[in-house]
Coordinates of C-alpha atoms in Angstrom, one line a residue:
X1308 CA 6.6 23.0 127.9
X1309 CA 7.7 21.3 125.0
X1310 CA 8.0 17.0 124.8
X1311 CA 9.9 15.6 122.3
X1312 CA 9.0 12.6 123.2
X1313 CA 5.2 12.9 123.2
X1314 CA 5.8 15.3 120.0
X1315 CA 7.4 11.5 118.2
X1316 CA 4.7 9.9 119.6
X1317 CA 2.2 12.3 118.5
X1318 CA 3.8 12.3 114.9
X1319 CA 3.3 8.5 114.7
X1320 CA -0.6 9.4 115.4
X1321 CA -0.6 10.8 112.3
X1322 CA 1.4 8.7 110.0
X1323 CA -1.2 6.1 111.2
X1324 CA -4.2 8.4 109.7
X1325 CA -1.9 9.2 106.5
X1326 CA -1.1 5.7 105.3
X1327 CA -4.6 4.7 106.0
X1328 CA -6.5 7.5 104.7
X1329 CA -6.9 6.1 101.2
X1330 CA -8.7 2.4 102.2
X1331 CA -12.1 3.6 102.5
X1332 CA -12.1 3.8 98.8
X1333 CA -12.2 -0.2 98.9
X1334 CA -15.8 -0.1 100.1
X1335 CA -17.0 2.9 97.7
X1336 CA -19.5 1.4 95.2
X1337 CA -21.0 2.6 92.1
X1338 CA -19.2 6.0 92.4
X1339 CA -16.4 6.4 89.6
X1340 CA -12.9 7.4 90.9
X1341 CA -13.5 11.2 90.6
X1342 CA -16.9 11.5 92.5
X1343 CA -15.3 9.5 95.7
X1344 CA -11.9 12.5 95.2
X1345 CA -14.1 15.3 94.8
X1346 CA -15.9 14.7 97.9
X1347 CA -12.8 13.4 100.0
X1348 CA -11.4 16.3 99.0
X1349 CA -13.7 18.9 100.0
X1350 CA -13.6 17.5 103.0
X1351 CA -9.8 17.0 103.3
X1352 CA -9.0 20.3 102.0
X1353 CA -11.2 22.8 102.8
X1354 CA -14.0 21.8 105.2
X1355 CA -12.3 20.3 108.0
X1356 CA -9.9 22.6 107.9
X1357 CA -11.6 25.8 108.1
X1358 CA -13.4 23.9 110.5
X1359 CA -11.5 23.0 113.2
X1360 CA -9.1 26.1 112.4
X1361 CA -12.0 28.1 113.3
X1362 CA -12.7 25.9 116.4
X1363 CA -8.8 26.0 117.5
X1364 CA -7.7 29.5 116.6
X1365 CA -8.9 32.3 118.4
X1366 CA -9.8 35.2 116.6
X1367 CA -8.6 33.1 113.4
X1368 CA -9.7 36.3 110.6
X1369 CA -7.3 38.7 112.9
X1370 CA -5.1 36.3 112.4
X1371 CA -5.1 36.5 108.5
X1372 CA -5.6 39.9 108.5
X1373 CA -2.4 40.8 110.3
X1374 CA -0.5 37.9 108.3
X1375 CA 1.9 39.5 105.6
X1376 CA 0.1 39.4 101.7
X1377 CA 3.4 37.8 100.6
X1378 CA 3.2 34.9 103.0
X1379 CA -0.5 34.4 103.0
X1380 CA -0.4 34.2 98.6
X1381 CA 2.5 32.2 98.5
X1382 CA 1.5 29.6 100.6
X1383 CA -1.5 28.9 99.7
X1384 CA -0.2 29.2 95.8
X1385 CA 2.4 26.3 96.6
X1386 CA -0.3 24.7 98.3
X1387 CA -2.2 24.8 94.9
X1388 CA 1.0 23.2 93.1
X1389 CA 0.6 20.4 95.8
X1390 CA -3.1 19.4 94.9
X1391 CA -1.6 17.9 91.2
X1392 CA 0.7 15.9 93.6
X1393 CA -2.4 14.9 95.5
X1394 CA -3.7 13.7 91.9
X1395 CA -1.2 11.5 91.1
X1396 CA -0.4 10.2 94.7
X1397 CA -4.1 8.5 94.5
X1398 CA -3.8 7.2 91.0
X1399 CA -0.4 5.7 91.6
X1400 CA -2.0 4.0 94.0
X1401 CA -4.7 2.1 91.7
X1402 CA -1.5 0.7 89.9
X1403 CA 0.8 0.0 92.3
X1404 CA -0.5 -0.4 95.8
X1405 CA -0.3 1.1 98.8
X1406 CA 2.9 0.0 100.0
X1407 CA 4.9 1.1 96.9
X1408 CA 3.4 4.6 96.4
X1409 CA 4.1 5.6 100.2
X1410 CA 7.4 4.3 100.4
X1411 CA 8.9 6.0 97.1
X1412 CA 6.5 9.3 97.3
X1413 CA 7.4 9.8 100.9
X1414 CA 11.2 8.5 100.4
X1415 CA 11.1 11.5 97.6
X1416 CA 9.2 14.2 100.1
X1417 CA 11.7 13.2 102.7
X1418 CA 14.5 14.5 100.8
X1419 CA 13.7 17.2 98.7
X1420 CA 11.5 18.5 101.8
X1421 CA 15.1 19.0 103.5
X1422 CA 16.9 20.1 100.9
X1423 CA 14.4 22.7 98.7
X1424 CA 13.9 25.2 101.6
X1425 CA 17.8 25.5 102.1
X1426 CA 18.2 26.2 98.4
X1427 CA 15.4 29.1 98.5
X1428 CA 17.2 30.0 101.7
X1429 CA 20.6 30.1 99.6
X1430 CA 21.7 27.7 102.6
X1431 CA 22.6 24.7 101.4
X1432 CA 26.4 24.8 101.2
X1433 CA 26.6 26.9 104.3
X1434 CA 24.2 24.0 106.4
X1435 CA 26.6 21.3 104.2
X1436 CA 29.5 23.0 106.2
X1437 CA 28.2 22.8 109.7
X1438 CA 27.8 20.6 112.3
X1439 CA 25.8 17.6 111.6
X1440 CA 25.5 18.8 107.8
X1441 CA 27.1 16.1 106.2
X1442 CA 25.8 13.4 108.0
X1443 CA 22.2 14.5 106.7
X1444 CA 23.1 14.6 103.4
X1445 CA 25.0 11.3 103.3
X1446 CA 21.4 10.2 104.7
X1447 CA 19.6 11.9 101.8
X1448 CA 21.9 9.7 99.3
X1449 CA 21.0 6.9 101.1
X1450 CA 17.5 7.4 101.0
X1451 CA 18.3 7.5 97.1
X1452 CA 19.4 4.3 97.3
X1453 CA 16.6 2.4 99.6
X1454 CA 14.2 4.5 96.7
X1455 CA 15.7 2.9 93.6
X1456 CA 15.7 -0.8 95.7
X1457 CA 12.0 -0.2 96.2
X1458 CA 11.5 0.7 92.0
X1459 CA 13.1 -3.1 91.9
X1460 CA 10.8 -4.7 94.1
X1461 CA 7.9 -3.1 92.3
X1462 CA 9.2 -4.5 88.8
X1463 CA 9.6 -8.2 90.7
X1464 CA 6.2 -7.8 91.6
X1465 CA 4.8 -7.1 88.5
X1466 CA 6.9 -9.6 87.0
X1467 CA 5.7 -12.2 89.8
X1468 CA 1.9 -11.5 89.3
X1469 CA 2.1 -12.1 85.9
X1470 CA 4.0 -15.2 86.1
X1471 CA 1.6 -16.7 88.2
X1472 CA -1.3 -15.0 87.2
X1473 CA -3.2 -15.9 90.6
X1474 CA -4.3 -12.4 91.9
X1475 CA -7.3 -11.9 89.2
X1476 CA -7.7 -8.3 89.4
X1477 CA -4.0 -6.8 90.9
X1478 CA -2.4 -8.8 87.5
X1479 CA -4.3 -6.7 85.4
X1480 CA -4.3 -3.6 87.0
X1481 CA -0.6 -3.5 88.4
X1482 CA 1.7 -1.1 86.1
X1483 CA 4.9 -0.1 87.6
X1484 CA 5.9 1.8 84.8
X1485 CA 2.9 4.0 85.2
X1486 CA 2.4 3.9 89.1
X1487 CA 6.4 5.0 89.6
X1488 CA 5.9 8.2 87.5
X1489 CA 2.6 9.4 88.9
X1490 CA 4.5 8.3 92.4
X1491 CA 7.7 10.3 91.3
X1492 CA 5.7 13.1 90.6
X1493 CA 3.6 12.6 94.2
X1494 CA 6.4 12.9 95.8
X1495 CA 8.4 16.0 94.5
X1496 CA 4.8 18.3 94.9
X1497 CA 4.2 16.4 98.0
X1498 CA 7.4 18.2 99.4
X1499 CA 6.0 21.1 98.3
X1500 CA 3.1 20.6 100.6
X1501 CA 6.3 20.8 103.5
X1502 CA 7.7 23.9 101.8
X1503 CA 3.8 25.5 101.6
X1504 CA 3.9 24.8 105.8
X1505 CA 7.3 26.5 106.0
X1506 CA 6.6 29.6 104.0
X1507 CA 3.0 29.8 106.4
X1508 CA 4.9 29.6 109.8
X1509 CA 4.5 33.7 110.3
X1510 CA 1.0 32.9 109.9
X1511 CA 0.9 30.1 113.1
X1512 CA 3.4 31.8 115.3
X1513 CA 0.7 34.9 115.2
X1514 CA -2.3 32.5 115.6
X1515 CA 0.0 31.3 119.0
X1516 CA 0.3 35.3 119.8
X1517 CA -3.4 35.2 120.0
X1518 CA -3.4 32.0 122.3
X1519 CA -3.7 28.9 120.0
X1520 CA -1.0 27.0 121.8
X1521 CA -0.1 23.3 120.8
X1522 CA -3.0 24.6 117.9
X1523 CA -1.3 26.9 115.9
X1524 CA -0.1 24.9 113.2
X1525 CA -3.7 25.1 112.1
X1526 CA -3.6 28.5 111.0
X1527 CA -1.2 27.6 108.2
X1528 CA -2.1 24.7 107.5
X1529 CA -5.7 26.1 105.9
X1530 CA -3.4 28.1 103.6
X1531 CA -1.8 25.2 102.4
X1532 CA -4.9 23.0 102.1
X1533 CA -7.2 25.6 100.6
X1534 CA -4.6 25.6 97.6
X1535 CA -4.7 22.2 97.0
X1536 CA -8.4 22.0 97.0
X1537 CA -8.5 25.3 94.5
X1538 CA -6.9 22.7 92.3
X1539 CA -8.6 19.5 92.6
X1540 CA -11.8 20.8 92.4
X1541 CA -11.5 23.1 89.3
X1542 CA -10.0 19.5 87.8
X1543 CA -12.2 17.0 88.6
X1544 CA -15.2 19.4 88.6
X1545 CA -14.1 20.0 84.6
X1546 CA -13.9 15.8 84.7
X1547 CA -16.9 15.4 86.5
X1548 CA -19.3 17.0 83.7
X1549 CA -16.9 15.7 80.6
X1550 CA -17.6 12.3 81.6
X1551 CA -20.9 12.4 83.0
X1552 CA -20.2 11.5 86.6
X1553 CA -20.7 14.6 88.6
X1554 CA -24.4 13.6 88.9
X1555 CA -23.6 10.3 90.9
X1556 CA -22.5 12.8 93.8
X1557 CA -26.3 13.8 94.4
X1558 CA -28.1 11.2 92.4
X1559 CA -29.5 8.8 95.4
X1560 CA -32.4 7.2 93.5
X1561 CA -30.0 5.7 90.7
X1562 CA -26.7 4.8 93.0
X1563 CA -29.3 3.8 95.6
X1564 CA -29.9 4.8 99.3
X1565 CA -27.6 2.1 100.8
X1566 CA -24.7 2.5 98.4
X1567 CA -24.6 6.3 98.3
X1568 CA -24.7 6.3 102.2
X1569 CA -21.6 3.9 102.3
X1570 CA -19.6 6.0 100.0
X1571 CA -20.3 9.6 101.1
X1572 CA -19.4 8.1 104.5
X1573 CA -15.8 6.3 103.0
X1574 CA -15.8 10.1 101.4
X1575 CA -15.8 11.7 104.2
X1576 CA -13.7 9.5 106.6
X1577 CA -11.5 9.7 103.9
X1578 CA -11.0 13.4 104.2
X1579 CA -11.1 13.1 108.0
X1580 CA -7.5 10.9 107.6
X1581 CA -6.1 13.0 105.4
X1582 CA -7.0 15.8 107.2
X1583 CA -5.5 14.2 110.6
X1584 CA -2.2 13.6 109.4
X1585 CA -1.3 17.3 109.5
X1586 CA -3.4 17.6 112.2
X1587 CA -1.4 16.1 115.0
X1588 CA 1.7 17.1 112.7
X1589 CA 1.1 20.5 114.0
X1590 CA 0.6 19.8 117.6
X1591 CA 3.7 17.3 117.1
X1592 CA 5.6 20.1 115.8
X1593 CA 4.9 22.2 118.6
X1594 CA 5.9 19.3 121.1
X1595 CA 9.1 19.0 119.4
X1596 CA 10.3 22.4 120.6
X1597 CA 13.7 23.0 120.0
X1598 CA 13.9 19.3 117.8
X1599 CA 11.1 21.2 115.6
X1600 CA 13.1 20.9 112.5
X1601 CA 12.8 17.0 112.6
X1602 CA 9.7 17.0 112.3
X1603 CA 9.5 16.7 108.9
X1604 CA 11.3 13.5 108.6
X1605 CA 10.0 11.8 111.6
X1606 CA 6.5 12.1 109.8
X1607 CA 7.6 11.2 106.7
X1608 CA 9.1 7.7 107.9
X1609 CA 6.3 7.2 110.2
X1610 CA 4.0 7.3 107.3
X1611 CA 6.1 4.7 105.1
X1612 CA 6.4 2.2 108.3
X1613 CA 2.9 2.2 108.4
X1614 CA 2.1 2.1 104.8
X1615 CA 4.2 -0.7 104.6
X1616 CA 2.0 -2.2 107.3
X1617 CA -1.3 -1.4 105.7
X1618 CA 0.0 -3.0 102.4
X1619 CA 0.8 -6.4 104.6
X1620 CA -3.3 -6.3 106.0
X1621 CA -4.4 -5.3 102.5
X1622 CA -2.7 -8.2 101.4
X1623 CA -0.4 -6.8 97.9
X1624 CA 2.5 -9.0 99.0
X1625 CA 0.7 -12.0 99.1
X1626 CA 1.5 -13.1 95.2
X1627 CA 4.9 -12.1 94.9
X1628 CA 8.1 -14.7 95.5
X1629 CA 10.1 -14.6 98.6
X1630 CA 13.0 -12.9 96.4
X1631 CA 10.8 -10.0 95.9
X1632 CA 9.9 -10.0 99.7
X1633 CA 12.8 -9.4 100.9
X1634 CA 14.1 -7.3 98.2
X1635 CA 11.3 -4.6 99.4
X1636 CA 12.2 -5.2 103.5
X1637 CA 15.8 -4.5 102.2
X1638 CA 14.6 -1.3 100.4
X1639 CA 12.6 -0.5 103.8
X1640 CA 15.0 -1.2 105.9
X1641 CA 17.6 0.9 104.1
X1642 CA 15.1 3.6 104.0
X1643 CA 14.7 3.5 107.7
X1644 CA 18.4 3.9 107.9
X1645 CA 18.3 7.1 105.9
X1646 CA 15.8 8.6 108.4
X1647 CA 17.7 7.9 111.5
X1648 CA 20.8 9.0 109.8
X1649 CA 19.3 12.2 108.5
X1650 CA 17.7 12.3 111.7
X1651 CA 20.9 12.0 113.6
X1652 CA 22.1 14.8 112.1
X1653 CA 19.9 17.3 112.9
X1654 CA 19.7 16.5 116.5
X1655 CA 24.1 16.8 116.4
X1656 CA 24.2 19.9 114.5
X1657 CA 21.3 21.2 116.9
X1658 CA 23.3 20.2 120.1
X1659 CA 26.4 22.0 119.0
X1660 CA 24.5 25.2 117.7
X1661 CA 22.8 25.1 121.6
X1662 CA 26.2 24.7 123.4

């Protein structure tokens, strides 16, 4: 029987493992930036997936064998659009911190993850119409609004850091300009991702005809991720042997013993975070029942709340004036009132569609 409750709770369990799934990277030594993704994302993408899909899914080839072509293809092609997304999600990082990236990428992939699968279902004036419709959308514009607050705080920041010049490395490295288009980007294919999940459901409601339960999202779920590692490692494979550093991935004798144990174990737990974001996402879905369509924005606000709090421990805040503070709790807290309003709405139009 389905628990919304538990289902929320379950969702927060894996905006915990999203927003920190990119920190083990701080401990990765003497590994360049695209040995530590390669291997993060084999693991992310394609290893744990198949997996614990394997170990979760009964009969999991039947499964894909009786799937439709269409479905099967075009999921895991949209999850190959997604893997660019990816990309850029980890590089904005590098130049604007955690808290930043999360908060406008996942603002982004709230919104257009609502709003792109009513336009491919020609839906979106008809769900405009109905109950609940235009509460959603005015939380959609908000969102909008708490995303274009946050773009300020990260110019104040950057602004801050080089006025005072006291963070050595972040005043250097911090480039809003460059971190909010690779975080634009992040966010419009990380929506995608969503869509990829959506266009897969036939795929996990035959792996729960075969007994998967609270499991099935998993069948789906290697469509979508097998895309997005097709992607990443044809690119940084190509970047790997143009710059030399595909070689630091198996060369233990010049990264040393030590150091290359340490990062092939970030690598890996890494992947395992990513990995268990969409994890308990589909057995939160599943939990959610008749709320199911929620799901999508409950996740994606859990994973900016706690972004937010990993950027606090990591300590990106710590530089900037009390102007620029605040201006960034605004921007959060107006993007938590864009979930709950959005939110809101889905749970009214639902109630009246039930009665």
């Amino acid at each position: 029987m389905a628990n919304p409750i538990l289902g929320t709770l379950i969702h927060a369990v894996g905006g915990v493992a999203a927003s920190t799934c990119y920190v083990p990277f701080q401990k990765v030594k003497k590994w360049s930036w695209d040995s530590y993704w390669i291997v993060q994302a084999s693991f992310a993408w394609f290893i744990f997936p198949f997996l614990i899909g394997f170990l979760t899914v009964p009969n999991l080839l039947d499964v894909f064998s009786e799937s439709p072509t269409d479905v099967l293809v075009n999921a895991t092609l949209l999850g190959a659009i997604y893997g660019f997304g990816g990309m850029c999600f980890g590089f904005a990082i590098k130049h604007i911190g955690y808290s930043l990236t999360y908060t406008i990428s996942i603002g982004i992939s709230a919104i257009l993850g609502t709003i792109v699968p009513l336009i491919l279902e020609g839906a979106l004036f008809k769900k405009f119409n109905e109950p609940g419709g235009a509460i959603i959308f005015l939380g959609m514009f908000v969102a909008l609004i708490g995303i274009v607050i946050c773009g300020l705080a990260g110019y104040k920041k950057e602004k801050d850091l080089k006025a005072n010049n006291a963070n050595k490395g972040e005043a250097l490295t911090f480039n809003m300009k460059k971190g909010l288009t690779l975080t634009l980007i992040a966010g419009i294919l990380s929506a995608v991702f969503g869509i990829s999940l959506t266009v897969g459901a036939p795929v996990a409601e035959i792996a729960g005809e075969y007994g998967a339960g609270n499991f099935e999202g998993n069948a789906n779920l290697i469509l979508s991720t097998g895309g997005a590692f097709i992607t990443n490692f044809i690119w940084f494979t190509i970047a790997g042997l143009r710059k030399g550093t595909l070689k630091e991935i198996v060369d233990v004798k010049g990264v040393g013993k030590k150091h290359f144990t340490l990062n092939l174990g970030m690598s890996i737990l890494s992947g395992a975070l990513w990995y268990g974001q969409f994890f308990f996402y589909g057995i939160g879905h599943v939990q959610m029942g008749d709320y199911g369509y929620a799901s999508w924005v409950i996740h994606m606000s859990m994973l900016i709340f706690f972004s937010y709090i990993v950027g606090i421990i990591m300590k990106e805040w710590v530089q900037v004036t009390k102007k620029t503070n605040m201006i960034l709790l605004t921007a959060l807290g107006v993007l938590i009132i864009s979930f709950v309003i959005m939110a809101y709405g889905t749970v009214l139009g639902e109630q009246v569609v039930a009665h």
